[in-house]
PDB file of C-alpha atoms in Angstrom:
ATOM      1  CA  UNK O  30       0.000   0.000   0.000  1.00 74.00           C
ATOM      2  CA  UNK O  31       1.794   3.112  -1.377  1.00 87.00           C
ATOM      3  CA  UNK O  32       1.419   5.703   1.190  1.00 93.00           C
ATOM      4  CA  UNK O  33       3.253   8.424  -0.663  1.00 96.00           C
ATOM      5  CA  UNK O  34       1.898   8.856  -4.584  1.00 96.00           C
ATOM      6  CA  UNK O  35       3.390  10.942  -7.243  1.00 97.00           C
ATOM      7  CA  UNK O  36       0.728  10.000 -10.061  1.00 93.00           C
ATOM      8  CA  UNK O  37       2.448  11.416 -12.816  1.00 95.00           C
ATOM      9  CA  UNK O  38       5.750   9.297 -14.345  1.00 95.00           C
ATOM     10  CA  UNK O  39       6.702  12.316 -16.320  1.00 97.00           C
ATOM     11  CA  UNK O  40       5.805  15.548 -16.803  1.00 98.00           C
ATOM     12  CA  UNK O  41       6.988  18.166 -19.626  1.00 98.00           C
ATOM     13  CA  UNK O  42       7.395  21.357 -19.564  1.00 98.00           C
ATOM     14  CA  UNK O  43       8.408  25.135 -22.058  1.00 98.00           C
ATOM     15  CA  UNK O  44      11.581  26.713 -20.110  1.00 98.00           C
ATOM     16  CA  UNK O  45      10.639  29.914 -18.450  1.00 98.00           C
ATOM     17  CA  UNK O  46       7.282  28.653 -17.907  1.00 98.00           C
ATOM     18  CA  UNK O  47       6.232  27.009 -14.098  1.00 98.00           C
ATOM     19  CA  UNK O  48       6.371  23.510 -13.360  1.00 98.00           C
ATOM     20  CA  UNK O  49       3.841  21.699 -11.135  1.00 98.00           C
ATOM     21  CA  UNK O  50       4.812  18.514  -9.376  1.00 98.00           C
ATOM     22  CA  UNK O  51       2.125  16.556  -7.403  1.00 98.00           C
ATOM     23  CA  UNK O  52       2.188  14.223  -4.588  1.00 98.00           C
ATOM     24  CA  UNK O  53      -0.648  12.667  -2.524  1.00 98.00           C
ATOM     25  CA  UNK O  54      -0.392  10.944   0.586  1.00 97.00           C
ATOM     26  CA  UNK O  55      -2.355   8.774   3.009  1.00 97.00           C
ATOM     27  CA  UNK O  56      -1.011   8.215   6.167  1.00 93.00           C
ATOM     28  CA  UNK O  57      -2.615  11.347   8.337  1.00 93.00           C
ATOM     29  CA  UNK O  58       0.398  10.954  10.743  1.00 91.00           C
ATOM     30  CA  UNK O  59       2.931  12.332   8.175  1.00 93.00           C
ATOM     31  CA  UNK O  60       4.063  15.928   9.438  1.00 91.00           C
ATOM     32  CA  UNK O  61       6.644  16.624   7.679  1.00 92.00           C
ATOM     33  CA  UNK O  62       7.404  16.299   3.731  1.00 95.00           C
ATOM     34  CA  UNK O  63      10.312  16.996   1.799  1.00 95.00           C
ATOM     35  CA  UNK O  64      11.329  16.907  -1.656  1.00 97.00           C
ATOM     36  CA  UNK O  65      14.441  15.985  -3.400  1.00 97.00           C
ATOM     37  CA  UNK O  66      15.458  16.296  -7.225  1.00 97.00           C
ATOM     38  CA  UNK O  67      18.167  12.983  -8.455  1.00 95.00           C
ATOM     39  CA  UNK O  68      19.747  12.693 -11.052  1.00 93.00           C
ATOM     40  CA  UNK O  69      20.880   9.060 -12.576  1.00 88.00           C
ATOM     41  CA  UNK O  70      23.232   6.949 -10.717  1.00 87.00           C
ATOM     42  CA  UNK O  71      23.424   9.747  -8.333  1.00 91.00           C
ATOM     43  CA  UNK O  72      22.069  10.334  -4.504  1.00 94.00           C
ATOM     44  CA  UNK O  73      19.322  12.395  -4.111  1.00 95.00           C
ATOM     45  CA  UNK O  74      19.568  16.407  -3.341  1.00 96.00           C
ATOM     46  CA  UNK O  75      17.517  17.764  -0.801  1.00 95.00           C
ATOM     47  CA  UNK O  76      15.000  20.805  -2.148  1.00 96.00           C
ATOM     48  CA  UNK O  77      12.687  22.048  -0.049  1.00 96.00           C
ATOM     49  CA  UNK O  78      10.855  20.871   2.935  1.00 94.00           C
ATOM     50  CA  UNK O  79       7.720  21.795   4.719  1.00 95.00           C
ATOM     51  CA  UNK O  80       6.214  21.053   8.121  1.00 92.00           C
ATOM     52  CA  UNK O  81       2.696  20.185   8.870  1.00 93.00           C
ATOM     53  CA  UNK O  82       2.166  23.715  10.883  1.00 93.00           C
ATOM     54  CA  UNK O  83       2.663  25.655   7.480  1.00 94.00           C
ATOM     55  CA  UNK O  84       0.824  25.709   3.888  1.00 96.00           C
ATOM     56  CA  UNK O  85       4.085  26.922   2.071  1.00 97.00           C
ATOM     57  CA  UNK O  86       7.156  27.526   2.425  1.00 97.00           C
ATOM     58  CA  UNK O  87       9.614  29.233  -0.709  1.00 97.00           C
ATOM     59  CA  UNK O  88      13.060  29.331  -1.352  1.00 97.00           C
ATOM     60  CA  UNK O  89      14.135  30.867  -4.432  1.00 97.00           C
ATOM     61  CA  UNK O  90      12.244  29.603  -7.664  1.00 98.00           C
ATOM     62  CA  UNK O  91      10.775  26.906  -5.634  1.00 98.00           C
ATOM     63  CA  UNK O  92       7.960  27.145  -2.905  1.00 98.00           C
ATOM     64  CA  UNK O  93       5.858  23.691  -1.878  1.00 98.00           C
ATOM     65  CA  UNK O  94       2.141  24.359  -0.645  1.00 98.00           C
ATOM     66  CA  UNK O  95       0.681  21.826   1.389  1.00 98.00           C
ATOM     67  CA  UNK O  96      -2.708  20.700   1.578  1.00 97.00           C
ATOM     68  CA  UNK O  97      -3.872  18.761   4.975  1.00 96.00           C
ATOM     69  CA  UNK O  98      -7.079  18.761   4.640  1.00 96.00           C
ATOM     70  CA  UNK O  99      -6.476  16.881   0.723  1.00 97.00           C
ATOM     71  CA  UNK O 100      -3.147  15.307   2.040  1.00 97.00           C
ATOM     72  CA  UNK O 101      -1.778  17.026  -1.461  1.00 98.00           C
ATOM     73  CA  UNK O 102       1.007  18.798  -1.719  1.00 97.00           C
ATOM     74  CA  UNK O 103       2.973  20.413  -4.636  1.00 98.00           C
ATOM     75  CA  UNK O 104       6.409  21.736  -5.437  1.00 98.00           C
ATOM     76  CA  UNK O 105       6.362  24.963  -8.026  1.00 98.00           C
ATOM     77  CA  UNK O 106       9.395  25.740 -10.154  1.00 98.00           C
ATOM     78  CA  UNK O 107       9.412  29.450 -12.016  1.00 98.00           C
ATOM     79  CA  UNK O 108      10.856  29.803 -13.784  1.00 98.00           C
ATOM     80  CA  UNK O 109      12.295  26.390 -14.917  1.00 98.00           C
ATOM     81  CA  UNK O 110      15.519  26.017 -16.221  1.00 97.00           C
ATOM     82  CA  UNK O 111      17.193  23.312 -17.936  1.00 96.00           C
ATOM     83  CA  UNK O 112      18.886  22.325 -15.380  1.00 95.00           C
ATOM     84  CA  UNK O 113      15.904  21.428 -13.811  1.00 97.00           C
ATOM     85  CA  UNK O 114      15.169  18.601 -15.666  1.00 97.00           C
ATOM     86  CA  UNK O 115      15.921  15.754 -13.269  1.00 97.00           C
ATOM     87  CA  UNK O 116      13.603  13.232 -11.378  1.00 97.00           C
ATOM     88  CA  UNK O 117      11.853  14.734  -8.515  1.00 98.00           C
ATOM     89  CA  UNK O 118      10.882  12.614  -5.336  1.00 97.00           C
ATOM     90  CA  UNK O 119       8.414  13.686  -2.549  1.00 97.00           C
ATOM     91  CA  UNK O 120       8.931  12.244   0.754  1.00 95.00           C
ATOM     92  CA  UNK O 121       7.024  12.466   4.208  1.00 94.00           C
ATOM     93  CA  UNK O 122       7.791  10.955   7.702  1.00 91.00           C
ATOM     94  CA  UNK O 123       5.981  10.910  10.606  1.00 88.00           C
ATOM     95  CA  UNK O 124       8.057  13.434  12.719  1.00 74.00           C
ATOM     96  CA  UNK O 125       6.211  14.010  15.879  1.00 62.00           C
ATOM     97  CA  UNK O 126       5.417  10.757  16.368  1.00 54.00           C
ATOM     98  CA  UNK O 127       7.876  10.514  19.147  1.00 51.00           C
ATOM     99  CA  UNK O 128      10.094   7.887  16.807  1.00 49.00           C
ATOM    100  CA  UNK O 129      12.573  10.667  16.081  1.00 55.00           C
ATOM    101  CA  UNK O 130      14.532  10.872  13.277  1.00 66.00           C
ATOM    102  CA  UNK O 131      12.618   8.038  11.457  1.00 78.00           C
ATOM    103  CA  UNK O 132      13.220   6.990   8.111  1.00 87.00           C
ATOM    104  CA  UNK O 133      11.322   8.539   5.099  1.00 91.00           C
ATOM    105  CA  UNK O 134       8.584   7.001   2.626  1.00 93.00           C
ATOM    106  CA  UNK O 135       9.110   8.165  -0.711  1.00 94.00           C
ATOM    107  CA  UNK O 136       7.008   8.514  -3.599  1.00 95.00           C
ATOM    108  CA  UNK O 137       7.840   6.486  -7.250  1.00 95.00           C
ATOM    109  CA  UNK O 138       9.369  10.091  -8.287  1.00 96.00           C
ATOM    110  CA  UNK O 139       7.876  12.089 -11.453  1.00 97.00           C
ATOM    111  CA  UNK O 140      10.537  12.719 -14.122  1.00 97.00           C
ATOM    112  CA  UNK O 141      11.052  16.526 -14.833  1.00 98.00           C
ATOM    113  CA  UNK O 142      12.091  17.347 -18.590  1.00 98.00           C
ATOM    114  CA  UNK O 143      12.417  20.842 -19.053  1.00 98.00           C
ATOM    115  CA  UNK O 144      12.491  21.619 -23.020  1.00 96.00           C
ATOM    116  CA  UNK O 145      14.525  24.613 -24.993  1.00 91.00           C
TER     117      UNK O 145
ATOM    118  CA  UNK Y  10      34.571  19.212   3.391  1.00 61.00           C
ATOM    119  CA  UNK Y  11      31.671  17.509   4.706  1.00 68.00           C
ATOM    120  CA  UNK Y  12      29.519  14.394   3.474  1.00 93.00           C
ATOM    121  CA  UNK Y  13      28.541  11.334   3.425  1.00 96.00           C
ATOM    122  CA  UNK Y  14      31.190   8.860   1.492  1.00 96.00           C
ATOM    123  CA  UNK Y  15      29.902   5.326   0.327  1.00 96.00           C
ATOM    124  CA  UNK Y  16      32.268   2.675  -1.369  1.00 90.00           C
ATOM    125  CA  UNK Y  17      32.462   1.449  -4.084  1.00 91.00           C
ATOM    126  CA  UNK Y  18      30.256   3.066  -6.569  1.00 93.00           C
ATOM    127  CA  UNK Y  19      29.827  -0.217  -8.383  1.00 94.00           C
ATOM    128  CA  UNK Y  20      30.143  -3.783  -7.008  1.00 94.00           C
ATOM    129  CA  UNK Y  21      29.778  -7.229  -8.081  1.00 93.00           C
ATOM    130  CA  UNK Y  22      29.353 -10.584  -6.459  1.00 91.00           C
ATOM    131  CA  UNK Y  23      28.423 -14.050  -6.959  1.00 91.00           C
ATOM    132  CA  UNK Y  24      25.144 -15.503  -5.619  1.00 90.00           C
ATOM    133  CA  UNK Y  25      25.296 -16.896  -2.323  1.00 89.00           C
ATOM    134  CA  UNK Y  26      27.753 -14.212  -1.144  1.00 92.00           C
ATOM    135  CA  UNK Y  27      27.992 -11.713   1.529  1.00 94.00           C
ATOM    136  CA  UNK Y  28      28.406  -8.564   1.034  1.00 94.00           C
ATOM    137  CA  UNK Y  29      29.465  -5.145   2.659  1.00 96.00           C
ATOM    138  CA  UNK Y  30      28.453  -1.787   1.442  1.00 96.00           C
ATOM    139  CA  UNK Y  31      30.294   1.209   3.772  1.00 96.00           C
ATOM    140  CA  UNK Y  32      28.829   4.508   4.689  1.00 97.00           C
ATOM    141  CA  UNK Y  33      30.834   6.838   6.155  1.00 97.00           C
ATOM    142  CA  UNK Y  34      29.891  10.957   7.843  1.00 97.00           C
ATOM    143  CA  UNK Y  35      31.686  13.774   8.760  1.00 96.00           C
ATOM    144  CA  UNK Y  36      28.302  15.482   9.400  1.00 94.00           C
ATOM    145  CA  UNK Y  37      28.541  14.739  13.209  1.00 94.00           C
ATOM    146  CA  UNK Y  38      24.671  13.296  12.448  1.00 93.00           C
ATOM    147  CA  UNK Y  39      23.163  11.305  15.110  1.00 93.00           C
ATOM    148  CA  UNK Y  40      20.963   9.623  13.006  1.00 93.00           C
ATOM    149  CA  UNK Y  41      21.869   7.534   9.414  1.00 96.00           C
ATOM    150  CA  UNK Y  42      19.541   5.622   7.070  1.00 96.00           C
ATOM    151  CA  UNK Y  43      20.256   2.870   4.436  1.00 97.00           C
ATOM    152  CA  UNK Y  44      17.758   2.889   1.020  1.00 97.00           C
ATOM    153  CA  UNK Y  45      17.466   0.948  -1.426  1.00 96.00           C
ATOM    154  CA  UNK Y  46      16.333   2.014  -5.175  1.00 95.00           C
ATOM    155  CA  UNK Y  47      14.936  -0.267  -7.843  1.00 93.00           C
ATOM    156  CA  UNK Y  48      13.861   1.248 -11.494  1.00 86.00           C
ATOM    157  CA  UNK Y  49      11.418   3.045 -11.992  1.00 82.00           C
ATOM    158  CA  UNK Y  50      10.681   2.651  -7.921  1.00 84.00           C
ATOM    159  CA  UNK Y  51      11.225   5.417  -5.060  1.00 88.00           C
ATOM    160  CA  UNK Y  52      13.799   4.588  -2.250  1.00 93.00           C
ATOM    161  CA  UNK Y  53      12.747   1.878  -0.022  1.00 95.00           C
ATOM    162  CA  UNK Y  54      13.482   1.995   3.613  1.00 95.00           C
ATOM    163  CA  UNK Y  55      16.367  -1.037   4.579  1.00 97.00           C
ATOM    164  CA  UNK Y  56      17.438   0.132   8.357  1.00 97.00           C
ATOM    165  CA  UNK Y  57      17.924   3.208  10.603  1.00 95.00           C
ATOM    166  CA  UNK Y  58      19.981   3.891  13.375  1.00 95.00           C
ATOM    167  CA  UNK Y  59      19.250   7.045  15.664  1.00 91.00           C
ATOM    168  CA  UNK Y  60      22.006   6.709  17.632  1.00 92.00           C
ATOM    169  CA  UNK Y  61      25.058   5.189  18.115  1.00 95.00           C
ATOM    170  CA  UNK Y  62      24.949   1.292  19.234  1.00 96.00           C
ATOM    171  CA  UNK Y  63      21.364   1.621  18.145  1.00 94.00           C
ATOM    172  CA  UNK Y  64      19.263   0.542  15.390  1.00 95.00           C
ATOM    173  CA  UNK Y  65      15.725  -0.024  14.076  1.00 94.00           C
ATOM    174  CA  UNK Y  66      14.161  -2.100  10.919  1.00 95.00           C
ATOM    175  CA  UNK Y  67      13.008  -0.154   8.060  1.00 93.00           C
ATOM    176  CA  UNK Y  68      10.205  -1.454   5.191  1.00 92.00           C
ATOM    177  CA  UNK Y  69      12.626  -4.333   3.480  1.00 95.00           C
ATOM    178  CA  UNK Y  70      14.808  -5.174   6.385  1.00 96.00           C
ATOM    179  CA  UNK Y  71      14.705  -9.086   5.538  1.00 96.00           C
ATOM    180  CA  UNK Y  72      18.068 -10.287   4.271  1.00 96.00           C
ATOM    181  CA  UNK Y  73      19.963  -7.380   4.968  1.00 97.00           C
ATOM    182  CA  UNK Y  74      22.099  -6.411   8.484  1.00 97.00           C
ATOM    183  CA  UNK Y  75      23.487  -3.338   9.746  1.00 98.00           C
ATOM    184  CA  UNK Y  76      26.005  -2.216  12.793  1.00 97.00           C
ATOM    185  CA  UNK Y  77      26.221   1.573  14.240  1.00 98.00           C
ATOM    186  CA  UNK Y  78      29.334   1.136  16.380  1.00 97.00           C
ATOM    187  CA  UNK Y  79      30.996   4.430  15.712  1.00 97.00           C
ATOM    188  CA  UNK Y  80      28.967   7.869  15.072  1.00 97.00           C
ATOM    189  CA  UNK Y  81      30.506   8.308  11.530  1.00 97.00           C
ATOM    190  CA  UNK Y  82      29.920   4.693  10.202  1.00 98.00           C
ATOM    191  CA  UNK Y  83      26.682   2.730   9.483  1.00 98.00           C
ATOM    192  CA  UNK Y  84      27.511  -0.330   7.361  1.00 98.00           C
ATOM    193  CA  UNK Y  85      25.311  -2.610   5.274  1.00 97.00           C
ATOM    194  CA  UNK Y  86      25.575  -6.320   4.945  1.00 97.00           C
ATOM    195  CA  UNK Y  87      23.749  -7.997   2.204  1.00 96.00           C
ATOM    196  CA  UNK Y  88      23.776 -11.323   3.090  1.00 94.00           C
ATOM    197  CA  UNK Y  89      22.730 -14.502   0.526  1.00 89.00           C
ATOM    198  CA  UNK Y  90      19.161 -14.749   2.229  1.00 89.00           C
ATOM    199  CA  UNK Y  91      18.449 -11.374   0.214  1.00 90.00           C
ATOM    200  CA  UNK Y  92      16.328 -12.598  -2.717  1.00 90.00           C
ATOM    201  CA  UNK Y  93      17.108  -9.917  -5.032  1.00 92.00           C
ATOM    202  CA  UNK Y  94      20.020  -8.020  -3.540  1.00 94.00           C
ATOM    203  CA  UNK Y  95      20.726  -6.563  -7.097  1.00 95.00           C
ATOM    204  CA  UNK Y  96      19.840  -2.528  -6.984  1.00 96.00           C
ATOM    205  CA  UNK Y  97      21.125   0.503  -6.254  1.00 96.00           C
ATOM    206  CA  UNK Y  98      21.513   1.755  -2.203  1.00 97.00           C
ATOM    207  CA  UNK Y  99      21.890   4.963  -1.117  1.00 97.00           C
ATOM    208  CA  UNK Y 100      23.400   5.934   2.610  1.00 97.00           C
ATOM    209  CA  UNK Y 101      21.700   9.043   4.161  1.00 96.00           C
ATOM    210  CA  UNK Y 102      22.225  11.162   7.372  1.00 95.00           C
ATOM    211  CA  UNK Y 103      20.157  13.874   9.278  1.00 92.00           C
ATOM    212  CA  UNK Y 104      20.896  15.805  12.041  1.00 85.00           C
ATOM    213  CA  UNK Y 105      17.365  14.912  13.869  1.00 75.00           C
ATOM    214  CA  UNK Y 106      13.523  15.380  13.784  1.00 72.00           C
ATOM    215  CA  UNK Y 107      12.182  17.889  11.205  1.00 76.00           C
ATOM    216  CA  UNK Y 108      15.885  18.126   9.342  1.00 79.00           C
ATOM    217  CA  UNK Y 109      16.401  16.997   6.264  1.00 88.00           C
ATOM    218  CA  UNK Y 110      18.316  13.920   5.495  1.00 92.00           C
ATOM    219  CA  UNK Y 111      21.643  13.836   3.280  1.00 94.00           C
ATOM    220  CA  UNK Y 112      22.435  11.414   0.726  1.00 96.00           C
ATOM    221  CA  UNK Y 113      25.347   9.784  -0.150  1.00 96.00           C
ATOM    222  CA  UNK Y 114      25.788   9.489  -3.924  1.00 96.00           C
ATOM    223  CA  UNK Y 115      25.414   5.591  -3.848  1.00 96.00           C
ATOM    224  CA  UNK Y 116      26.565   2.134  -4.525  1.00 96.00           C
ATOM    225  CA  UNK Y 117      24.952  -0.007  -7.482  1.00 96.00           C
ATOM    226  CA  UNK Y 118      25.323  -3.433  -6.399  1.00 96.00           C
ATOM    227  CA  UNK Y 119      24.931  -6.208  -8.940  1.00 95.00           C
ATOM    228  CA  UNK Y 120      24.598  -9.964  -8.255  1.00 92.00           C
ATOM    229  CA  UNK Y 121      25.648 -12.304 -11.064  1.00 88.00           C
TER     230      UNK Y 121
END
């Protein structure tokens, strides 16, 4: 049972213009979601993150709203760049859960292609 | 500078044999993670360790083993009972609750 979902493989998108990654979740415990951009045969780069007690949070051309009431959240890129283009997980852990520094559930990812 | 190390960056073994993927921190993090990616598949949660001498099963724990005897290291052991050992694992770090975690840049494992 997937608790984290990023429904969309791949998305495309005009440079300059804003891209709009999705992710969904289930578990009503997360409180705290994160999002990293990796590139093949590469670790993961940490983003942007976002706490339960906040709707957004921005830092530069990105900014993630969240949604608790939908579980949804979203990261916004504006203007993208090609350097963007990359595969873009979303990941949430239940923080206050008293478990600490627990490990975090990731979605599948959504591959980012930014094009000239 | 500091980061998280992991060797090698590509490994292979024979079925039926152990084997030992290092993760090492200069991040003075308390707490380090082990992942594992397959394609087209987000990371999977192997172990975690939030402190030293200390250490708790992730999602897909079965077949693997880990040790947390210094701050700075958190080894992985794939042993044989793994059924398909043969993906790419990535070592992370974090400095505690609500912190993001650090990743190192991972070691593709592949089991002939």
């Amino acid at each position: 049972d997937q608790q984290v979902k990023q429904n969309s493989p791949s998305l495309s998108v005009q440079e300059g213009r804003i891209s709009i990654l999705n992710c969904d979740y289930t578990n009503s415990m997360f409180d705290y979601f994160l999002w990293y951009k990796k590139y093949p045969a590469e670790g993961p780069t940490f983003l942007i993150s976002i706490s339960s007690i906040k709707d957004k949070n921005e830092d530069g051309r990105f900014t993630v709203f969240l949604n608790k009431s939908a579980k949804h959240l979203s990261l916004h890129i504006v203007p993208s760049q090609p350097g963007d283009s990359a595969v873009y997980f979303c990941a949430a852990s239940a923080q206050g859960s008293g478990g600490g520094a627990d490990g975090l559930t990731f979605g599948k990812g959504t591959h980012l292609i930014i094009q000239p | 500078d500091g980061g998280i190390t992991q060797s090698p960056k590509y490994l292979f073994r024979k079925e039926g044999q152990n084997v030992t993927l290092s993760c090492e921190q200069n991040l003075n993090h308390d707490a380090m993670y082990w992942y594992r990616q397959d394609p087209g598949q987000g990371l999977r949660l192997i172990y975690y360790s939030q402190i030293v001498n200390d250490f708790q099963k992730g999602d897909i724990a079965e077949g693997y083993s880990v040790s947390r005897e210094k701050k700075e290291s958190f080894p992985l052991t794939v042993t044989s009972a793994q059924k398909n050992p043969t993906a790419f694992y990535l070592c992370a770090s974090s400095g505690g609750s609500y912190n993001e975690q650090f990743f190192g840049p991972g070691t593709r494992l592949t089991v002939l």
